[in-house]
PDB file of C-alpha atoms in Angstrom:
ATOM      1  CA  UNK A   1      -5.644  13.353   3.218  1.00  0.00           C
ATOM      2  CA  UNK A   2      -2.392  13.500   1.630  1.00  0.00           C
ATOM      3  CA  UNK A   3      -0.735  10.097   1.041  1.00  0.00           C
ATOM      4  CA  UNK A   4       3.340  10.085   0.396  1.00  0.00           C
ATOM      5  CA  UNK A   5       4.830   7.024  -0.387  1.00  0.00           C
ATOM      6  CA  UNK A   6       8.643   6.055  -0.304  1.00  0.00           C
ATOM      7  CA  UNK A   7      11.326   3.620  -0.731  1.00  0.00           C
ATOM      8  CA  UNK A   8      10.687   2.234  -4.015  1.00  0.00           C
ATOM      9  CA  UNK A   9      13.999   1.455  -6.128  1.00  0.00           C
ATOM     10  CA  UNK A  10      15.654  -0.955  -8.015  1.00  0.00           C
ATOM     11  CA  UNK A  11      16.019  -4.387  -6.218  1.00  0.00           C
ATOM     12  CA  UNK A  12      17.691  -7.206  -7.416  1.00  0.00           C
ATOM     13  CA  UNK A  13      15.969 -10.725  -8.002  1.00  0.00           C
ATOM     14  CA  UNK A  14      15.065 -12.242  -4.691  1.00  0.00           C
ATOM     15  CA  UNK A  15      15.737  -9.460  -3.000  1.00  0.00           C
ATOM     16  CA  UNK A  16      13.904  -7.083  -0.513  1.00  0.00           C
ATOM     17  CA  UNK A  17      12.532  -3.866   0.174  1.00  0.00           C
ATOM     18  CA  UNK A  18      10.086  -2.040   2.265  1.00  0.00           C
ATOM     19  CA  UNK A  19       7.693   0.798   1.405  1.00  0.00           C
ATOM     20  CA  UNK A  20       6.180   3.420   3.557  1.00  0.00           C
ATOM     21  CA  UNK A  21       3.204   5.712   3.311  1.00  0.00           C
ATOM     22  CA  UNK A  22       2.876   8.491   5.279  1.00  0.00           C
ATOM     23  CA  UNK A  23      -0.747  10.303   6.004  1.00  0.00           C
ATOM     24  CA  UNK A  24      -1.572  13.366   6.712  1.00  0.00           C
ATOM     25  CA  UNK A  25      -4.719  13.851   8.199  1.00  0.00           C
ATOM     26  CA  UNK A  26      -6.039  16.439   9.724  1.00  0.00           C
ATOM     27  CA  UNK A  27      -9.565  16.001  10.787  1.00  0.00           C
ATOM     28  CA  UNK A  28      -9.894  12.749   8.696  1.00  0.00           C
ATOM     29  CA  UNK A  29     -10.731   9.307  10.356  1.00  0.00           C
ATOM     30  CA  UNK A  30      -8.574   7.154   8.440  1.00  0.00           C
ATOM     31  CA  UNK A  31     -10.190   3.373   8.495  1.00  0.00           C
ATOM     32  CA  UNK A  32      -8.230   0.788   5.975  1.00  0.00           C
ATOM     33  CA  UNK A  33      -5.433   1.843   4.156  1.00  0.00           C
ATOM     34  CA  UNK A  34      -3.709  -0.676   1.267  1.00  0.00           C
ATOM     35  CA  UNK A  35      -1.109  -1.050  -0.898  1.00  0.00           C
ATOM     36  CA  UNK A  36      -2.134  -1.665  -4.816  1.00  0.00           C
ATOM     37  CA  UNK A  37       0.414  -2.208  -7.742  1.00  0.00           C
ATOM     38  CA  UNK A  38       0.349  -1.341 -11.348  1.00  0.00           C
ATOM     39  CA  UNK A  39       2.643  -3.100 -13.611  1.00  0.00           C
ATOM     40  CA  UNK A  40       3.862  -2.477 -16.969  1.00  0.00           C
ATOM     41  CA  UNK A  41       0.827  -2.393 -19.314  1.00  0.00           C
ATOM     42  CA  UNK A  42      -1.177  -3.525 -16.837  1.00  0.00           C
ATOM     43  CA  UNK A  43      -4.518  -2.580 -14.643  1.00  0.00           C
ATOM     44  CA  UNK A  44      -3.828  -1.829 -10.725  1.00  0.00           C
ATOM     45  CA  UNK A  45      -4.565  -4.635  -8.501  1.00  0.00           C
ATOM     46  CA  UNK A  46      -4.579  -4.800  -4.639  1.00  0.00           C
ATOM     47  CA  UNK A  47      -1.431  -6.051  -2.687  1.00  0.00           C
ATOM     48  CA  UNK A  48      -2.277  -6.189   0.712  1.00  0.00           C
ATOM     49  CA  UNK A  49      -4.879  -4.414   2.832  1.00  0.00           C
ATOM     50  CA  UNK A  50      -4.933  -3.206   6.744  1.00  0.00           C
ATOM     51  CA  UNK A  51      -7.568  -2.121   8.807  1.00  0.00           C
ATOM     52  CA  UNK A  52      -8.224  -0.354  12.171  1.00  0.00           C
ATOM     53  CA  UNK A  53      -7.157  -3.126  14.718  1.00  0.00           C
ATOM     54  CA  UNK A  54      -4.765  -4.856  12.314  1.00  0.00           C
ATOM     55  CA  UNK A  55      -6.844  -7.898  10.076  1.00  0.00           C
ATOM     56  CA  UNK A  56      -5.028  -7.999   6.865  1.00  0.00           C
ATOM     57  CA  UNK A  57      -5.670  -9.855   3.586  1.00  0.00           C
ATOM     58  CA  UNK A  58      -3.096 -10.402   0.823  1.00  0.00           C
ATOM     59  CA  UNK A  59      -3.219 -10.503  -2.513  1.00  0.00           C
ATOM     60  CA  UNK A  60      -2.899 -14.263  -4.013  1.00  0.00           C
ATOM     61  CA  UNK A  61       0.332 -13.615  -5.672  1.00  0.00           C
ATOM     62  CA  UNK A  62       2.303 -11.599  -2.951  1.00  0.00           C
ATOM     63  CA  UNK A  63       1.215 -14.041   0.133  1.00  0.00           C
ATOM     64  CA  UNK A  64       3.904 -15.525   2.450  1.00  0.00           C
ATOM     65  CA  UNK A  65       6.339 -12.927   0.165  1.00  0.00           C
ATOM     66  CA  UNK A  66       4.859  -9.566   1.811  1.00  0.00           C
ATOM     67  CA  UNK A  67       3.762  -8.443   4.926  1.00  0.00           C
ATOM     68  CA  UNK A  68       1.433  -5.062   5.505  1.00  0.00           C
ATOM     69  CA  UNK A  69       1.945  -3.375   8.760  1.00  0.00           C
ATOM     70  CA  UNK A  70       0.420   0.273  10.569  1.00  0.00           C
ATOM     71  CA  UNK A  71       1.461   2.142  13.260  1.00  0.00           C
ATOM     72  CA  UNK A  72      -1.960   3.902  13.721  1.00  0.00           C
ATOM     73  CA  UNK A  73      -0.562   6.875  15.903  1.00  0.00           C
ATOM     74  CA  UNK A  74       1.670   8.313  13.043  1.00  0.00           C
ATOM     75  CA  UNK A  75      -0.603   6.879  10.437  1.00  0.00           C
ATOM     76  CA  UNK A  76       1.927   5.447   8.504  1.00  0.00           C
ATOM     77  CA  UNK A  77       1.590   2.079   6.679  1.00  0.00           C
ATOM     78  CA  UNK A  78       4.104  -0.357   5.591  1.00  0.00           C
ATOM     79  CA  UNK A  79       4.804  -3.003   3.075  1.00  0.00           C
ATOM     80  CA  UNK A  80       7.679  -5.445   3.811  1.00  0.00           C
ATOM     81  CA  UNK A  81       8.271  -7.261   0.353  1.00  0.00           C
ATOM     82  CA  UNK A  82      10.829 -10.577   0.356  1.00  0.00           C
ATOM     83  CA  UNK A  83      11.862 -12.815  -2.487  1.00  0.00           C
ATOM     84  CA  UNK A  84      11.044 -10.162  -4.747  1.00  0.00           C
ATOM     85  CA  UNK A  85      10.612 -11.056  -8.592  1.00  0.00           C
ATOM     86  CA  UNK A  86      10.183  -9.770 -12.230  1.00  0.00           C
ATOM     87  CA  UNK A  87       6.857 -10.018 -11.648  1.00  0.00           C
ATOM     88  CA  UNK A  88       6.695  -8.049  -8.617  1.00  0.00           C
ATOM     89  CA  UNK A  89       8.168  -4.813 -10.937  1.00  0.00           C
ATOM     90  CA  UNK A  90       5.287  -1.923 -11.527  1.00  0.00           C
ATOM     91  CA  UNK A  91       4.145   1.291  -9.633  1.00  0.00           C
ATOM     92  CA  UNK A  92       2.964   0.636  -5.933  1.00  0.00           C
ATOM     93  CA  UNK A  93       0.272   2.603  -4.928  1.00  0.00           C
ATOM     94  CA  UNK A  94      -0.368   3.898  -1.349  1.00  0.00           C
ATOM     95  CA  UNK A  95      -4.391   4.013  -0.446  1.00  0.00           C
ATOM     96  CA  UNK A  96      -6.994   4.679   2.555  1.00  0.00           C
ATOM     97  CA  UNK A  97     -10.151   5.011   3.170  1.00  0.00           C
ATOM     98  CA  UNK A  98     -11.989   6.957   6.027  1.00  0.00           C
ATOM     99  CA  UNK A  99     -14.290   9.731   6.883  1.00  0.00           C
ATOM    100  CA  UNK A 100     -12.905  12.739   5.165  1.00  0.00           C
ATOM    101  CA  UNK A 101     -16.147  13.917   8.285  1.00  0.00           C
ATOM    102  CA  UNK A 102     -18.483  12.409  10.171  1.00  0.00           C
ATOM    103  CA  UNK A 103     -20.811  10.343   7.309  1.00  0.00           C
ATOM    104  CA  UNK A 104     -18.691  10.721   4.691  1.00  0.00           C
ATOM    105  CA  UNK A 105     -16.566   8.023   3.253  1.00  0.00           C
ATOM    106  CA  UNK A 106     -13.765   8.996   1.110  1.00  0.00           C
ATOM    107  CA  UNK A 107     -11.255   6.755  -0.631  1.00  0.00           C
ATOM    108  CA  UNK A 108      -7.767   8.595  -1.079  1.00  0.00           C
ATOM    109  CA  UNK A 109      -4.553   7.521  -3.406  1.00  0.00           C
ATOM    110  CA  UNK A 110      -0.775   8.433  -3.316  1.00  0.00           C
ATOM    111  CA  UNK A 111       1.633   9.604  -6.419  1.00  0.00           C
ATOM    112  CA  UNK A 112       2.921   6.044  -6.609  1.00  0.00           C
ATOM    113  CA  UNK A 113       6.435   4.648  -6.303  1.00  0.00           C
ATOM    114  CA  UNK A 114       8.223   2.585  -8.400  1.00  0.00           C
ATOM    115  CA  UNK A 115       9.522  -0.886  -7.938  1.00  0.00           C
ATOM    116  CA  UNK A 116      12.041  -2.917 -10.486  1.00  0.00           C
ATOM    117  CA  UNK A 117      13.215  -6.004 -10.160  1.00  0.00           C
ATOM    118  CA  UNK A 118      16.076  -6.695 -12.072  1.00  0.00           C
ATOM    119  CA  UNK A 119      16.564 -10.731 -13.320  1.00  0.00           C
TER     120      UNK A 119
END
């Protein structure tokens, strides 16, 4: 599975943007796919996660701020991020997990794209 992300930039202070991840799959069952940020200096940490069927859990920091979304048939995933902050700046991270075949689970990653938040 190749994951593409896109729509990172440079966003003003309470600002928005969305980011999109697009997967290509081609005999992969794709089951949860995420969103995880790395900022400056910083270790990765999850954003927001979506499975099959649509439950989603936020991150503490990003909740009522950003909203995770899927459209399942084109395998894309979505991250719409409001009232953005300085703190919100680092690398986001597209990621799913699936059966790369039947009985085996793999865990894929994107290139990254990069969010800053000016003050």
């Amino acid at each position: 599975v190749h994951l593409a992300e896109s729509g990172g930039g440079l966003v003003p202070s309470g600002g928005s943007l969305t980011l999109s991840c697009k997967a290509s799959v081609t005999t992969e069952r794709i089951n949860t796919m995420a969103w995880y940020r790395q900022p400056p200096q910083q270790g990765r940490e999850l954003v927001a996660f979506i499975v099959n069927g649509g439950y989603t859990k936020y991150g503490d920091s990003v909740k009522d701020r950003f909203s995770i979304s899927r459209d399942e048939a084109k395998n894309m995933v979505y991250l719409q991020m409001n009232n953005l902050n300085s703190e919100d700046t680092a690398v986001y991270y597209c990621n799913a997990d699936g059966e790369e075949r039947p009985g085996v689970w793999t865990n894929w990653w994107g290139q990254g794209t990069q969010v800053t938040v000016s003050s």
